[in-house]
Amino acid sequence: MSISRRVKEIPPSPTLAITVKAAQMGKEGIDVIGFGAGEPDFDTPENVKEAAIASIREGFTKYTPASGIAELKEAICRKFKRDNDLDYVPQEVSVACGGKHSLFNIIFALCDEGDEVIIPIPYWVSYPEQVRLSGGEPVFVETLQEDDFRIKIEQLEAVITSKTKIIILNSPQNPTGVVYDREDLEAIAALAVRNNIYLISDEVYEKVIYDDRKHWSVAALSPEAKALTLTVNAVSKPYSMTGWRIGYAAGPKEIIGAMDNIQSHTTSNPTSISQKAAVEALNGPQDVVDKMVAEFDRRRKYMVDRLNKMRGVSCFNPGGAFYVFPNISGLYGLKYQGATITGSLSLTDFLLSKAKVAVVPGNGFGADDYIRLSYATSFENIQKGLDRIEEAIAKLEG
């Protein structure tokens, strides 16, 4: 059997892999606390579910236009105006089967063989693989915890070449939770405009933000920035609709049209029923989002405090999303029953086998000195899981 080179070189998603492994242990009767899932543990709001049920009863179960129904595109345009002060028309919006699908369509529409795409480290695991699938070349720029994981303009300037096509931004970011300030984004936008580089702004965690911070959309900063920006969002995170698979992107008509063409030959339309549910999510009451974020905030504060008190662990306080990304390099060289902690993967294996706690190794995000824990799980699970981690770390010797 001959699998294509591009596909053979792509590793599986580490976030999904750890979730599957933990789920399998659970089926075997092992009590595993999972911190891997990148989805809210709350139910989809009732009004959204009822809208989907109504659409089924009304027979809205057939094909739709490949890039989404007009009603949903109009709701997305209103959302961009309401939340981001961005003016788009439906022809500048494309609806896909989740935010990940929107990102892939953009990258595939823009990248030719050898085009370079700048990706800050740590990164969401699928960015570099999507670039490689398109024939592009990821160019990584490392950010540091002491700089609050913010990319510096001089770092970007140092790696821009004649082949640079795209800079990927993610704020609030997965996995660190960093939220970029307006000043940060203005500088990046100005750099992109000077060099005619496209910006992909992944804003799927936009609503999950803490400490009175404000989310800024880079496309809203200037007309010139908007002309080069593809803004990506989804209903998955704010409305706990991960399984409904509705993401969307807005940007220049020519690029959106190319994305629509790609989608028409791959997946065709997103699920009709999910589109109707997304209309209700965007148009309906938004207080459910505030309640969910308030609970995430409570969990965030507890996790950061607990982790920072643990031996050999240093945890950045995230400004958004629902992950913590603690530095665990202080545990390197320590041993347990002959096995040595040498990186995020060995620590992850140790915690899963000895503590029955599933976390995601940082090497999948390009940052091997870290692990990612999601606090999109119950407070009881968080307490129990952190107790287990603390007890396991205490057993390390050396």
Coordinates of N, CA, C and O in Angstrom, one line a residue, residues 5 17 23 178 192 201 256 302 311 385 391 395:
R5 N 3.4 10.8 0.5 CA 4.4 11.3 1.3 C 3.9 12.4 2.3 O 4.2 12.4 3.5
A17 N -5.2 12.1 20.6 CA -4.6 10.9 21.0 C -4.7 10.6 22.5 O -5.1 9.5 22.9
A23 N -9.9 7.6 27.4 CA -11.2 7.0 27.3 C -11.1 5.5 27.3 O -12.0 4.8 27.9
V178 N -2.8 33.2 26.2 CA -2.4 34.6 26.1 C -3.4 35.4 25.3 O -4.0 34.9 24.3
A192 N 2.5 43.6 8.6 CA 1.9 42.8 7.5 C 1.5 43.7 6.3 O 1.8 43.3 5.2
S201 N -6.4 35.3 11.5 CA -6.6 35.6 12.9 C -7.7 34.6 13.4 O -8.9 34.7 13.1
I256 N -12.4 34.3 -0.1 CA -13.6 33.6 0.3 C -14.2 32.8 -0.8 O -14.6 31.6 -0.6
Y302 N -8.1 28.6 40.5 CA -7.7 27.4 41.4 C -6.6 26.7 40.8 O -5.6 26.3 41.5
R311 N 6.0 21.3 43.3 CA 7.5 21.2 43.1 C 7.8 21.1 41.6 O 7.2 20.4 40.8
G385 N -7.8 15.6 40.3 CA -6.7 15.4 39.4 C -5.4 16.1 39.8 O -4.3 15.6 39.8
E391 N 0.7 14.4 44.3 CA 1.2 13.2 45.0 C 2.2 12.5 44.1 O 3.2 11.9 44.7
K395 N 6.6 11.7 44.6 CA 7.3 10.4 44.6 C 8.6 10.4 43.7 O 9.3 9.5 43.8

